[in-house]
XYZ file of C-alpha atoms in Angstrom:
376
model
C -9.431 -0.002 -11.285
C -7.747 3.506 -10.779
C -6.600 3.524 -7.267
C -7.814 7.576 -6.718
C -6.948 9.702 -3.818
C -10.013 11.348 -4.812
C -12.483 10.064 -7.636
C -15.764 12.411 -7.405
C -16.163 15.314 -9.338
C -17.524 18.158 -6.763
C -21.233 18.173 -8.300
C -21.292 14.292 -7.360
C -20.451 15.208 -3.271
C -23.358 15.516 -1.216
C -23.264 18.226 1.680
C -22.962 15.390 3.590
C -19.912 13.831 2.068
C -18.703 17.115 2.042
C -18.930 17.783 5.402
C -17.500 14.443 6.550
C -14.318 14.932 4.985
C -14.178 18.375 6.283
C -14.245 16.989 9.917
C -11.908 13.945 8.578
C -9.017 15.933 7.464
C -9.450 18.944 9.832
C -9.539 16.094 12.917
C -11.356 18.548 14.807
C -13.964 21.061 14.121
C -16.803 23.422 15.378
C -20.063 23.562 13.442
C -19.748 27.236 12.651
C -16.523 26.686 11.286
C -17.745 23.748 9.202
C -20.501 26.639 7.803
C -17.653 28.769 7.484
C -15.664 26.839 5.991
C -17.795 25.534 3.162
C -20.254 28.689 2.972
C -23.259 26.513 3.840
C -25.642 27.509 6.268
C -26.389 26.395 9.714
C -29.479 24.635 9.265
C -27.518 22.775 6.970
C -24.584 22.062 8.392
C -27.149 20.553 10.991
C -29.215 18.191 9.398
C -25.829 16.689 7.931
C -24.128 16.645 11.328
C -27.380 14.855 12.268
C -27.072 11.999 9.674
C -23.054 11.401 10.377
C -24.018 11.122 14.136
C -26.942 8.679 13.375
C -24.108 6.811 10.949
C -22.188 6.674 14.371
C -19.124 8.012 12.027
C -18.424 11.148 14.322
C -18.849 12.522 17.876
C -18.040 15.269 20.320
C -15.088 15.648 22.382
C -15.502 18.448 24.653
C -15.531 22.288 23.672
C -13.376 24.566 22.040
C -11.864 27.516 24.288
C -14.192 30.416 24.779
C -13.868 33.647 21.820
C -16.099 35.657 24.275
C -19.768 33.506 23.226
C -20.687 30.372 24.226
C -18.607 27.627 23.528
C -18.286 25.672 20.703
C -18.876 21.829 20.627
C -15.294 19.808 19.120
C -16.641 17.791 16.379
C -14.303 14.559 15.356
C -14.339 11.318 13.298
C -15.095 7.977 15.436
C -12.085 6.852 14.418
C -12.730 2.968 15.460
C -16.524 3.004 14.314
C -15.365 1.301 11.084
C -12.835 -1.127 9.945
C -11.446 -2.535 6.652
C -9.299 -5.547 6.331
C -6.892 -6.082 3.789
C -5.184 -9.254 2.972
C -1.544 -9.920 1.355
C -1.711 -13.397 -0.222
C 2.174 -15.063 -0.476
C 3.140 -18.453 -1.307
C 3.729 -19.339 2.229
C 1.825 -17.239 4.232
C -0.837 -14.615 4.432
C -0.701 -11.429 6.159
C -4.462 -10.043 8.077
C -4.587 -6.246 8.469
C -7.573 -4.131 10.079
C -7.766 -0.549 9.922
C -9.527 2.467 11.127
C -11.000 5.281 9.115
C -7.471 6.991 9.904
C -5.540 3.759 8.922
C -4.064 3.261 12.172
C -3.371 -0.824 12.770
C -6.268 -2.458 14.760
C -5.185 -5.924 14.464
C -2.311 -7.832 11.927
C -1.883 -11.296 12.278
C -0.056 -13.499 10.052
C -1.255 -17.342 8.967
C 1.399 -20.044 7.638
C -0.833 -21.566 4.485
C 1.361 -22.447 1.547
C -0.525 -21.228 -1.900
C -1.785 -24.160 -3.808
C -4.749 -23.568 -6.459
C -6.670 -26.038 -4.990
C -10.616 -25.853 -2.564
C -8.537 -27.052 0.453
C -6.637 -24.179 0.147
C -9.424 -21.709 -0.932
C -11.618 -23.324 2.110
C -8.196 -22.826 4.339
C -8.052 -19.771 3.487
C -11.520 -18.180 4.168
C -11.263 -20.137 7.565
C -7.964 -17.725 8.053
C -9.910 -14.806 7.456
C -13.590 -15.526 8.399
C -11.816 -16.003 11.997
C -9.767 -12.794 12.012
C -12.806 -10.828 11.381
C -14.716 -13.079 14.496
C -11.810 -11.866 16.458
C -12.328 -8.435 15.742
C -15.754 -8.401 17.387
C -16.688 -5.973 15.144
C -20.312 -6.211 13.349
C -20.295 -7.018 9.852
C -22.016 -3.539 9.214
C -18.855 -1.926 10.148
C -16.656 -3.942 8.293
C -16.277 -1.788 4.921
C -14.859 -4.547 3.264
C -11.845 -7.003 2.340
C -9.436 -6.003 0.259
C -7.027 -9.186 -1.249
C -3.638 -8.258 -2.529
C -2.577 -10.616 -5.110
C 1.080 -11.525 -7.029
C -0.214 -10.324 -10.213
C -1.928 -8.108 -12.472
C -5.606 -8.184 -11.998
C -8.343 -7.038 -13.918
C -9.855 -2.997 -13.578
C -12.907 -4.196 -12.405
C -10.853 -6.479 -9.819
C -12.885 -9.441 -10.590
C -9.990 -11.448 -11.745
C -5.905 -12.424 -12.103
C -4.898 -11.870 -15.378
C -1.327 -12.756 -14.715
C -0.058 -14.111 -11.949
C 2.591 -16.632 -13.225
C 4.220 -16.841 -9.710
C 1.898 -18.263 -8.173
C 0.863 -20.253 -11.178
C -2.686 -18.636 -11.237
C -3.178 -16.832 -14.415
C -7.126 -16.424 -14.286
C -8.334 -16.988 -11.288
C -11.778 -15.640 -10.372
C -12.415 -13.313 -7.147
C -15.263 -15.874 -6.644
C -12.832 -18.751 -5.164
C -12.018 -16.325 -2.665
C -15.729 -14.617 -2.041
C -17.273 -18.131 -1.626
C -15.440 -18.787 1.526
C -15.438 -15.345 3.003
C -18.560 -13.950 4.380
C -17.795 -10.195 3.713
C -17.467 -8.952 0.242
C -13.938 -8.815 -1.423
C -12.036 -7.788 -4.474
C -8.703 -8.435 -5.662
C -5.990 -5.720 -6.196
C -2.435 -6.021 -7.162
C -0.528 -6.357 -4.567
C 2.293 -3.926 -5.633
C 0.078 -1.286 -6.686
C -1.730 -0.623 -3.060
C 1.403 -1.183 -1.363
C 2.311 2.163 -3.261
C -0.702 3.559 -2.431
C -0.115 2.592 1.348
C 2.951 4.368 1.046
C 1.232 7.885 -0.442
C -1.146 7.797 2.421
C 1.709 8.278 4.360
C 3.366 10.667 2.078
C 1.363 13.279 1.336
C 3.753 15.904 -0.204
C 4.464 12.962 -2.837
C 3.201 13.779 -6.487
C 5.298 11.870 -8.650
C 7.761 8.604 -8.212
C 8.826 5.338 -8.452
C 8.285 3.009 -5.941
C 10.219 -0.057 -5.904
C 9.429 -3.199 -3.719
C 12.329 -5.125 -2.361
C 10.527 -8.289 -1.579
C 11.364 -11.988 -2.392
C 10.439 -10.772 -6.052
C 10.764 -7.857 -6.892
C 7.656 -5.087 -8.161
C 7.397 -1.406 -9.242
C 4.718 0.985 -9.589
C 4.821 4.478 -10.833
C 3.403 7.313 -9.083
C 2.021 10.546 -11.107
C -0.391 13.272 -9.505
C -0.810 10.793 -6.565
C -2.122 8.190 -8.757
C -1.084 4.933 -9.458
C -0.386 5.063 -13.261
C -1.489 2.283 -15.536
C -0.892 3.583 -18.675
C -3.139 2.169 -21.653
C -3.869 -1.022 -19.991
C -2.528 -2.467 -16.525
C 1.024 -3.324 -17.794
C 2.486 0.027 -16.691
C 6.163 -0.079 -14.644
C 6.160 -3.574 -14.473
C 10.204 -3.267 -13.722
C 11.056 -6.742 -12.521
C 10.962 -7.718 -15.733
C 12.854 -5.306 -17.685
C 15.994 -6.758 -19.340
C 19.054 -5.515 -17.446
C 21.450 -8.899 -18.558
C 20.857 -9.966 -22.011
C 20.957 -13.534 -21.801
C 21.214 -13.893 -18.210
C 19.588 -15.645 -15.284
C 16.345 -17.319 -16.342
C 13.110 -15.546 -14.901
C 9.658 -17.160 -13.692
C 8.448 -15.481 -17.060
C 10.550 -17.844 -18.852
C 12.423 -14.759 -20.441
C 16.388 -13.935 -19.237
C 18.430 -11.471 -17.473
C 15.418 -9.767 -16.191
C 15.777 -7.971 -13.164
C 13.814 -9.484 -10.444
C 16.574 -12.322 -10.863
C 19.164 -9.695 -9.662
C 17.487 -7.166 -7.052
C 15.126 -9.216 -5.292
C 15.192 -10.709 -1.477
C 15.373 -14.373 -3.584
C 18.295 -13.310 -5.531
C 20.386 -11.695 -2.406
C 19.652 -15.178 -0.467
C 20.674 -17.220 -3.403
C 23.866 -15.707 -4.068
C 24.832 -15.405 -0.438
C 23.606 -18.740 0.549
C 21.753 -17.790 3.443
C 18.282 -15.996 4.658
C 18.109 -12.267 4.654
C 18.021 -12.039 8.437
C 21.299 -13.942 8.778
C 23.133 -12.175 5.734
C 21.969 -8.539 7.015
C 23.312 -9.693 10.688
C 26.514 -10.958 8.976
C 26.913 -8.004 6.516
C 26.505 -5.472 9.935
C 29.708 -7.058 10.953
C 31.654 -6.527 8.197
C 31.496 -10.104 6.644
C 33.645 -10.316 3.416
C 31.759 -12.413 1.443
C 28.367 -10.222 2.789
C 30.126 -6.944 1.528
C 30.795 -8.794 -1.795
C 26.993 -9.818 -2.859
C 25.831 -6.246 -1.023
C 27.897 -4.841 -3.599
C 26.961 -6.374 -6.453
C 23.199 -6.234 -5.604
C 23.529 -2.298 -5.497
C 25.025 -1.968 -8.299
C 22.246 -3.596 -10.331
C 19.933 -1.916 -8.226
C 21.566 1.263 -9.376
C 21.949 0.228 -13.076
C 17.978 -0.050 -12.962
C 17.421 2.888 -11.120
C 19.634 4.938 -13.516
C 17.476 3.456 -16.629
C 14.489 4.467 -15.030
C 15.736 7.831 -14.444
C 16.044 8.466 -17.870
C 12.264 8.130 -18.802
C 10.988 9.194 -15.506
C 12.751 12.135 -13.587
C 11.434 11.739 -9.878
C 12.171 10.366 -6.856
C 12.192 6.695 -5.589
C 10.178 5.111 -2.531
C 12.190 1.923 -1.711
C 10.203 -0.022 0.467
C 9.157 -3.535 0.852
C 9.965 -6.710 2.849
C 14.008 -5.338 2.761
C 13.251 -2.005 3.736
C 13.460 -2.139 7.547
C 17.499 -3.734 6.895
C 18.257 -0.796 4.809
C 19.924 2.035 6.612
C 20.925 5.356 5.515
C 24.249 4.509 5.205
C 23.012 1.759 2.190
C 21.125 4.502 0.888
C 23.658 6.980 0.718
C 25.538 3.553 -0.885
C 23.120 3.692 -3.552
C 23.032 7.467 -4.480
C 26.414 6.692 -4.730
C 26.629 4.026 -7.080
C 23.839 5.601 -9.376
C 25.890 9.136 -9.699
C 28.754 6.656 -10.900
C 26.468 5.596 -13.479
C 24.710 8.408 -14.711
C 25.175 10.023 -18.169
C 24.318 13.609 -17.033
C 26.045 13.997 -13.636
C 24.192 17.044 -13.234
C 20.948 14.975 -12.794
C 19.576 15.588 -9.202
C 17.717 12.593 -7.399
C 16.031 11.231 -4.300
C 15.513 8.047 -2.445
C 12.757 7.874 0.599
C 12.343 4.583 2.621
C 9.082 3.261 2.937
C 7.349 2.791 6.125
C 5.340 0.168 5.786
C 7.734 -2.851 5.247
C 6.333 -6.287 4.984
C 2.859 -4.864 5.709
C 2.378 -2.752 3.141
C 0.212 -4.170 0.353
C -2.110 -5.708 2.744
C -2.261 -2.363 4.777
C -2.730 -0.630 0.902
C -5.290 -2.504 0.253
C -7.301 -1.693 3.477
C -6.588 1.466 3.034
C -7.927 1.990 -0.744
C -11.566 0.672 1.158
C -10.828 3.793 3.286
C -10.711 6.090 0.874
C -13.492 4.994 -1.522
C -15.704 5.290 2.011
C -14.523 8.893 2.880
C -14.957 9.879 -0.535
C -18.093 8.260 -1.195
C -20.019 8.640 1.291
C-alpha cells in the first residue's frame, strides 16, 4: 500500500471532502471564506456544512471579530469526535496508541505479552486491545480503525507478512489478528509509518532518509512526502546492507550486515549493559561507554556516508534511541561522516525524530487519519 499524504485526484473530491479539509488545515474558518476560498457558492458551502455537522466532524466556536457586518460564525474540526488506534507489535511487548483527527495522543498504554505464533497469544492479544478500545469509551462508529505495525515487510494490500524473520512469522495472515479484535485492522510495516509519523510532524520535509535506532535497526526513504517502495516493497531496507564482509552473523542468516552494528541490541551487547544504564554511564564520562559510543558512530557514519552517495538528502534519526541522543552526539556524527566523505564539499543534515518509542504505532494511527480526511 502507498502510504499517501494525499491519494485523490481533484475530480474524485466531493465539495464535501473538499470543504472538510479546508476547515481541517485552516483550524478555523468562516463560511464566506470557505466560498471564497474555493469559489463555490453559498448555498453550497451550506448544504456541505450541513452534512459535516450531521457527521458530528465539526462545530462552532464563537464568532470572528466584526469587518463592519454581522459577524461571522468560527467554523472548526471536532477534534475528539473520532479516534484511530494504532498498534506496535514487539517481541516483548505491545504499544496501544489513540488519536484524534489532529493526531494529538488520547490514550498510549503499553502491555508486557512476549510474541509467540501461537492462538494463546493471538487470543492474548485481542484481549490487550479489545480492552483498550472499552477504555476509551468511545463508540465503535467513531473508531476509524486499527492500524497494526508489524517487524516486517507486509503485503500492498496489507493483508499479510511477507517477511518477518524476526519474529519468525514469514506469512502470517491479518486474519489471526482480525478474529480476535472486534474493529477492523490491517497490517503495515512498522518502519514505514513510523516515517510517516515523523512527516506528519515535518511538514517542510520532501525528501530523506529516516533511520530507526531501535533494538534492530530499519530505514525508509522519503521522496515527495511519500514513502518510497520502489518496484516492489524491498526499497531502503538498510539494516541489512553489508557494511563488514564476513562479519557478525545477522537474523537473515547473511554477515556483517548492519543492524548487527547500529542497533539498540548491538550497543547493549558490546557494552554489556541496557541502554538506560550505558547512556547514564556514558553522561558521566565512563571510559569503556566512550569506547563502544565511538565505535557505534562510526559505523553509523560509514552507513550514512554510503547512503549519501545514492541519495543526497537529509536524515531523520529517530526511534527507541532517539530521546538519549543529544545535539552534542549529533554534532558527533556530522563529524565523523565529514571524516569519511569522498567529496568534502558534500553538504548534509541530521533532524531528530519526535516520536521516539511511539512512533510506528502513532504512524500507523495516523495513516487511518489521513485516508479519513482525504476520503471523506
Amino acid at each position: 500500500m502507498r502510504i499517501d499524504t494525499f491519494y485523490k485526484t481533484e475530480s474524485e473530491i466531493s465539495y464535501t471532502n473538499r470543504i472538510f479539509q479546508e476547515i481541517y488545515f485552516q483550524k478555523s474558518i468562516s463560511k464566506q471564506e470557505i466560498s471564497k476560498l474555493l469559489q463555490l457558492s453559498l448555498p453550497t458551502v451550506g448544504q456541505s456544512l450541513k452534512e459535516l455537522y450531521t457527521l458530528g466532524i465539526i462545530q462552532k466556536n464563537g464568532y470572528f471579530e466584526s469587518t463592519g457586518g454581522r459577524k461571522a460564525e468560527v467554523i472548526s474540526v471536532a477534534s475528539k469526535a473520532k479516534v484511530a488506534i494504532g498498534v506496535s507489535l514487539l517481541r516483548e511487548f505491545i504499544t496501544i496508541t489513540a488519536l484524534d483527527l489532529y493526531g494529538q495522543p488520547i490514550k498510549e498504554k503499553i502491555c508486557y505479552i512476549s510474541f509467540e505464533r501461537s492462538d494463546a497469544y493471538y487470543r492474548a492479544f485481542g484481549k490487550a486491545v479489545n480492552q483498550f478500545i472499552d477504555e476509551l469509551k468511545y463508540p465503535d462508529n467513531a473508531i476509524l480503525g486499527i492500524g497494526l505495525a508489524v517487524q516486517g515487510l507486509v503485503s500492498q494490500d496489507g493483508q499479510t507478512i511477507i517477511s518477518g524473520d524476526l519474529l519468525g512469522y514469514t506469512g502470517t495472515d491479518r486474519s489471526v489478528f482480525q478474529n480476535n479484535i472486534r474493529l477492523p485492522c490491517r497490517l503495515f510495516h512498522d518502519t514505514e509509518v513510523a516515517a510517516y509519523a515523523e512527516l506528519w510532524e515535518f511538514p517542510d520535509i520532501q525528501n530523506a532518509v529516516y533511520i530507526a535506532l531501535n533494538q534492530n535497526l530499519g530505514g525508509a526513504l522519503i521522496v515527495g512526502r511519500q514513502v518510497f517502495h520502489g518496484d516492489g516493497v524491498n526499497s531502503c531496507i538498510i539494516e541489512h546492507m553489508r557494511l563488514i564482509p564476513g562479519g557478525r552473523k545477522c537474523y537473515c542468516g547473511q554477515y556483517g550486515c548492519l543492524d548487527g552494528y547500529c542497533s539498540i541490541n548491538s550497543l547493549e551487547s558490546d557494552a554489556g549493559m541496557d541502554v538506560n544504564t550505558f547512556f547514564e554511564k556514558l553522561k558521566h564520562s565512563d571510559s569503556h561507554c566512550q569506547e563502544v559510543f565511538d565505535r557505534f558512530l562510526n559505523y553509523l557514519a560509514l552507513a550514512i556516508n554510503n547512503i549519501r552517495m545514492v541519495i543526497d538528502c537529509e536524515f531523520i534519526l529517530a526511534g527507541f534511541l532517539q530521546p538519549y541522543l543529544t545535539q552534542e552526539h549529533l554534532q558527533m556524527l556530522a563529524k565523523k561522516v565529514s571524516s569519511v566523505a569522498s567529496f568534502k564539499n558534500m553538504t548534509f543534515s541530521f533532524r531528530r525524530g519526535v516520536h521516539g518509542p511511539n512512533a510506528a504505532a502513532r504512524g500507523a494511527a495516523l495513516v487511518l487519519i489521513s485516508n479519513y480526511i482525504y476520503g471523506l
